[in-house]
Amino acid sequence: METATEQPEQWAGRILASAAPLLEAVKRPTVTVESPMNGDVEALQDAVSRVQQLLSSPSADFGHDLLNLIGAIRGYAEMLYEDIELLHPALKSALPALLSAVESSQATLDLSASALSASKLEAPGVILAVDDMPENRELISRLLSRAGHTVISAVSGEEALELLETRGVDVVLLDLMMPGI
């Protein structure tokens, strides 16, 4: 019988295993990644590295931290997949397995893709993204900016409240576990 902590560790292990071929391909001297995709690959590598760190020394908020990292990995993998024709063949072949592992992990966590598609708006808006993790803020900002939205970022609840007093914002995206709130 699985415990509550075993299942997230299994999800993390599956994501790490599916990311390994992609990360190994990036290290090959014959594989080149052109700009701007090289930034996405580096951010993906960093997020996978943070999953490894989380597994080696779990935090009190292991599940929450893992969920944030899974979301970041999925976002960067999806951005790479958008430009898959420009990628080296070694990366093309490794990317679908990573996306599949991330998507199934999120589905298991009851974070279906339909929730993401429901967030698409008819008209662009001004969105305040508040998250204490810099990679989440960057990812949210990049994805929403690509969709035509203006994104303002804040690191803490206090900073978000200050921005709300001075700026007109349509939507606030707030991490559920935010220091300073």
mmCIF file of C-alpha atoms in Angstrom, residues 2-178:
data_model
loop_
_atom_site.group_PDB
_atom_site.id
_atom_site.type_symbol
_atom_site.label_atom_id
_atom_site.label_comp_id
_atom_site.label_asym_id
_atom_site.label_seq_id
_atom_site.Cartn_x
_atom_site.Cartn_y
_atom_site.Cartn_z
ATOM 1 C CA GLU A 2 1.350 3.445 -0.973
ATOM 2 C CA THR A 3 1.710 6.211 1.542
ATOM 3 C CA ALA A 4 1.004 9.840 0.773
ATOM 4 C CA THR A 5 4.723 10.581 0.491
ATOM 5 C CA GLU A 6 5.540 7.616 -1.744
ATOM 6 C CA GLN A 7 3.276 8.680 -4.569
ATOM 7 C CA PRO A 8 4.797 12.162 -5.136
ATOM 8 C CA GLU A 9 8.258 10.573 -4.979
ATOM 9 C CA GLN A 10 7.168 8.129 -7.678
ATOM 10 C CA TRP A 11 5.909 11.010 -9.844
ATOM 11 C CA ALA A 12 9.210 12.807 -9.384
ATOM 12 C CA GLY A 13 11.123 9.635 -10.263
ATOM 13 C CA ARG A 14 9.088 9.124 -13.418
ATOM 14 C CA ILE A 15 9.675 12.712 -14.521
ATOM 15 C CA LEU A 16 13.413 12.433 -13.844
ATOM 16 C CA ALA A 17 13.596 9.165 -15.796
ATOM 17 C CA SER A 18 11.741 10.640 -18.772
ATOM 18 C CA ALA A 19 13.865 13.817 -18.691
ATOM 19 C CA ALA A 20 17.159 11.887 -18.673
ATOM 20 C CA PRO A 21 17.335 11.206 -22.462
ATOM 21 C CA LEU A 22 16.616 14.849 -23.246
ATOM 22 C CA LEU A 23 19.205 16.117 -20.761
ATOM 23 C CA GLU A 24 21.794 13.619 -22.015
ATOM 24 C CA ALA A 25 21.135 14.686 -25.616
ATOM 25 C CA VAL A 26 21.673 18.350 -24.728
ATOM 26 C CA LYS A 27 25.128 17.502 -23.326
ATOM 27 C CA ARG A 28 26.312 15.926 -26.591
ATOM 28 C CA PRO A 29 28.759 18.135 -28.502
ATOM 29 C CA THR A 30 26.909 17.405 -31.753
ATOM 30 C CA VAL A 31 23.597 18.739 -30.413
ATOM 31 C CA THR A 32 23.091 22.479 -30.659
ATOM 32 C CA VAL A 33 20.148 24.483 -29.398
ATOM 33 C CA GLU A 34 19.605 27.881 -30.965
ATOM 34 C CA SER A 35 18.322 31.015 -29.264
ATOM 35 C CA PRO A 36 15.654 31.571 -27.902
ATOM 36 C CA MET A 37 15.114 27.841 -27.291
ATOM 37 C CA ASN A 38 18.418 27.545 -25.440
ATOM 38 C CA GLY A 39 16.900 29.605 -22.605
ATOM 39 C CA ASP A 40 13.957 27.202 -22.409
ATOM 40 C CA VAL A 41 16.316 24.213 -22.356
ATOM 41 C CA GLU A 42 18.422 25.789 -19.595
ATOM 42 C CA ALA A 43 15.320 26.568 -17.530
ATOM 43 C CA LEU A 44 14.078 23.005 -18.059
ATOM 44 C CA GLN A 45 17.450 21.647 -16.916
ATOM 45 C CA ASP A 46 17.295 23.866 -13.832
ATOM 46 C CA ALA A 47 13.766 22.711 -12.943
ATOM 47 C CA VAL A 48 14.758 19.042 -13.306
ATOM 48 C CA SER A 49 17.793 19.709 -11.125
ATOM 49 C CA ARG A 50 15.514 21.239 -8.493
ATOM 50 C CA VAL A 51 13.350 18.085 -8.546
ATOM 51 C CA GLN A 52 16.514 16.065 -7.862
ATOM 52 C CA GLN A 53 17.404 18.404 -4.980
ATOM 53 C CA LEU A 54 13.879 18.140 -3.601
ATOM 54 C CA LEU A 55 14.075 14.341 -3.641
ATOM 55 C CA SER A 56 17.461 14.319 -1.925
ATOM 56 C CA SER A 57 16.328 16.652 0.857
ATOM 57 C CA PRO A 58 12.509 16.833 0.993
ATOM 58 C CA SER A 59 10.961 19.976 2.416
ATOM 59 C CA ALA A 60 7.942 20.196 4.692
ATOM 60 C CA ASP A 61 5.964 21.285 1.620
ATOM 61 C CA PHE A 62 7.286 18.483 -0.605
ATOM 62 C CA GLY A 63 4.029 17.960 -2.512
ATOM 63 C CA HIS A 64 3.498 21.670 -3.091
ATOM 64 C CA ASP A 65 7.089 22.258 -4.183
ATOM 65 C CA LEU A 66 6.964 19.239 -6.488
ATOM 66 C CA LEU A 67 3.712 20.444 -8.029
ATOM 67 C CA ASN A 68 5.291 23.855 -8.732
ATOM 68 C CA LEU A 69 8.303 22.220 -10.377
ATOM 69 C CA ILE A 70 6.127 19.857 -12.432
ATOM 70 C CA GLY A 71 4.220 22.888 -13.701
ATOM 71 C CA ALA A 72 7.454 24.661 -14.615
ATOM 72 C CA ILE A 73 8.823 21.585 -16.399
ATOM 73 C CA ARG A 74 5.587 21.196 -18.330
ATOM 74 C CA GLY A 75 5.595 24.853 -19.349
ATOM 75 C CA TYR A 76 9.157 24.790 -20.658
ATOM 76 C CA ALA A 77 8.626 21.439 -22.393
ATOM 77 C CA GLU A 78 5.483 22.780 -24.086
ATOM 78 C CA MET A 79 7.329 25.900 -25.254
ATOM 79 C CA LEU A 80 10.031 23.683 -26.763
ATOM 80 C CA TYR A 81 7.381 21.474 -28.360
ATOM 81 C CA GLU A 82 5.852 24.543 -30.051
ATOM 82 C CA ASP A 83 9.141 24.937 -31.941
ATOM 83 C CA ILE A 84 9.864 21.207 -32.324
ATOM 84 C CA GLU A 85 10.683 21.506 -36.024
ATOM 85 C CA LEU A 86 13.642 23.718 -35.111
ATOM 86 C CA LEU A 87 15.035 21.258 -32.565
ATOM 87 C CA HIS A 88 17.828 18.750 -33.072
ATOM 88 C CA PRO A 89 16.434 15.234 -33.828
ATOM 89 C CA ALA A 90 17.798 13.886 -30.524
ATOM 90 C CA LEU A 91 15.710 16.441 -28.650
ATOM 91 C CA LYS A 92 12.657 15.863 -30.845
ATOM 92 C CA SER A 93 12.615 12.182 -29.969
ATOM 93 C CA ALA A 94 13.069 12.735 -26.206
ATOM 94 C CA LEU A 95 10.573 15.553 -25.691
ATOM 95 C CA PRO A 96 7.282 13.604 -26.107
ATOM 96 C CA ALA A 97 8.199 11.150 -23.320
ATOM 97 C CA LEU A 98 8.891 14.015 -20.931
ATOM 98 C CA LEU A 99 5.632 15.738 -21.825
ATOM 99 C CA SER A 100 3.729 12.488 -21.328
ATOM 100 C CA ALA A 101 5.246 11.914 -17.882
ATOM 101 C CA VAL A 102 4.532 15.468 -16.779
ATOM 102 C CA GLU A 103 0.983 15.437 -18.107
ATOM 103 C CA SER A 104 0.138 12.127 -16.449
ATOM 104 C CA SER A 105 1.610 13.343 -13.156
ATOM 105 C CA GLN A 106 -0.513 16.454 -13.299
ATOM 106 C CA ALA A 107 -3.588 14.420 -14.255
ATOM 107 C CA THR A 108 -2.962 12.199 -11.261
ATOM 108 C CA LEU A 109 -2.802 15.336 -9.152
ATOM 109 C CA ASP A 110 -6.158 16.314 -10.688
ATOM 110 C CA LEU A 111 -4.693 19.191 -12.678
ATOM 111 C CA SER A 112 -6.166 18.484 -16.078
ATOM 112 C CA ALA A 113 -5.369 20.340 -19.260
ATOM 113 C CA SER A 114 -8.983 21.537 -19.413
ATOM 114 C CA ALA A 115 -8.300 23.821 -16.451
ATOM 115 C CA LEU A 116 -5.467 25.398 -18.431
ATOM 116 C CA SER A 117 -7.532 25.846 -21.590
ATOM 117 C CA ALA A 118 -10.321 27.482 -19.556
ATOM 118 C CA SER A 119 -7.880 30.240 -18.639
ATOM 119 C CA LYS A 120 -7.667 31.539 -22.224
ATOM 120 C CA LEU A 121 -9.353 34.903 -22.583
ATOM 121 C CA GLU A 122 -10.968 36.574 -25.561
ATOM 122 C CA ALA A 123 -9.148 39.847 -24.938
ATOM 123 C CA PRO A 124 -5.718 40.371 -23.396
ATOM 124 C CA GLY A 125 -5.583 41.691 -19.873
ATOM 125 C CA VAL A 126 -3.258 42.916 -17.165
ATOM 126 C CA ILE A 127 -2.274 40.051 -14.881
ATOM 127 C CA LEU A 128 -0.437 40.245 -11.575
ATOM 128 C CA ALA A 129 1.535 37.021 -11.020
ATOM 129 C CA VAL A 130 2.639 36.526 -7.412
ATOM 130 C CA ASP A 131 4.997 33.668 -6.583
ATOM 131 C CA ASP A 132 8.006 33.295 -4.324
ATOM 132 C CA MET A 133 9.776 30.981 -6.801
ATOM 133 C CA PRO A 134 11.558 32.980 -9.543
ATOM 134 C CA GLU A 135 11.252 30.220 -12.151
ATOM 135 C CA ASN A 136 7.471 30.134 -11.698
ATOM 136 C CA ARG A 137 7.213 33.914 -12.088
ATOM 137 C CA GLU A 138 9.348 33.799 -15.236
ATOM 138 C CA LEU A 139 7.390 30.911 -16.737
ATOM 139 C CA ILE A 140 4.003 32.486 -16.018
ATOM 140 C CA SER A 141 5.181 35.791 -17.410
ATOM 141 C CA ARG A 142 6.535 34.242 -20.616
ATOM 142 C CA LEU A 143 3.465 32.085 -21.276
ATOM 143 C CA LEU A 144 0.955 34.852 -20.613
ATOM 144 C CA SER A 145 2.986 37.422 -22.559
ATOM 145 C CA ARG A 146 2.976 35.074 -25.557
ATOM 146 C CA ALA A 147 -0.831 35.050 -25.288
ATOM 147 C CA GLY A 148 -0.841 38.858 -25.511
ATOM 148 C CA HIS A 149 -1.342 39.697 -21.842
ATOM 149 C CA THR A 150 0.565 42.300 -19.872
ATOM 150 C CA VAL A 151 2.153 40.603 -16.862
ATOM 151 C CA ILE A 152 3.315 42.263 -13.669
ATOM 152 C CA SER A 153 5.256 40.074 -11.225
ATOM 153 C CA ALA A 154 5.564 40.230 -7.458
ATOM 154 C CA VAL A 155 7.730 38.178 -5.095
ATOM 155 C CA SER A 156 5.597 38.463 -1.954
ATOM 156 C CA GLY A 157 2.128 39.229 -0.716
ATOM 157 C CA GLU A 158 3.280 42.620 0.550
ATOM 158 C CA GLU A 159 4.703 43.561 -2.843
ATOM 159 C CA ALA A 160 1.493 42.388 -4.537
ATOM 160 C CA LEU A 161 -0.640 44.580 -2.263
ATOM 161 C CA GLU A 162 1.577 47.590 -3.016
ATOM 162 C CA LEU A 163 1.243 46.969 -6.761
ATOM 163 C CA LEU A 164 -2.531 46.576 -6.482
ATOM 164 C CA GLU A 165 -2.738 50.029 -4.867
ATOM 165 C CA THR A 166 -0.890 51.697 -7.749
ATOM 166 C CA ARG A 167 -1.796 49.675 -10.842
ATOM 167 C CA GLY A 168 -4.979 48.548 -12.531
ATOM 168 C CA VAL A 169 -5.015 44.751 -12.693
ATOM 169 C CA ASP A 170 -7.626 42.456 -14.247
ATOM 170 C CA VAL A 171 -6.525 39.188 -12.636
ATOM 171 C CA VAL A 172 -4.224 38.183 -9.785
ATOM 172 C CA LEU A 173 -2.503 34.787 -9.943
ATOM 173 C CA LEU A 174 -1.343 33.943 -6.445
ATOM 174 C CA ASP A 175 0.598 30.964 -5.164
ATOM 175 C CA LEU A 176 -1.495 29.237 -2.486
ATOM 176 C CA MET A 177 1.412 28.980 -0.074
ATOM 177 C CA MET A 178 2.896 32.461 -0.152
#
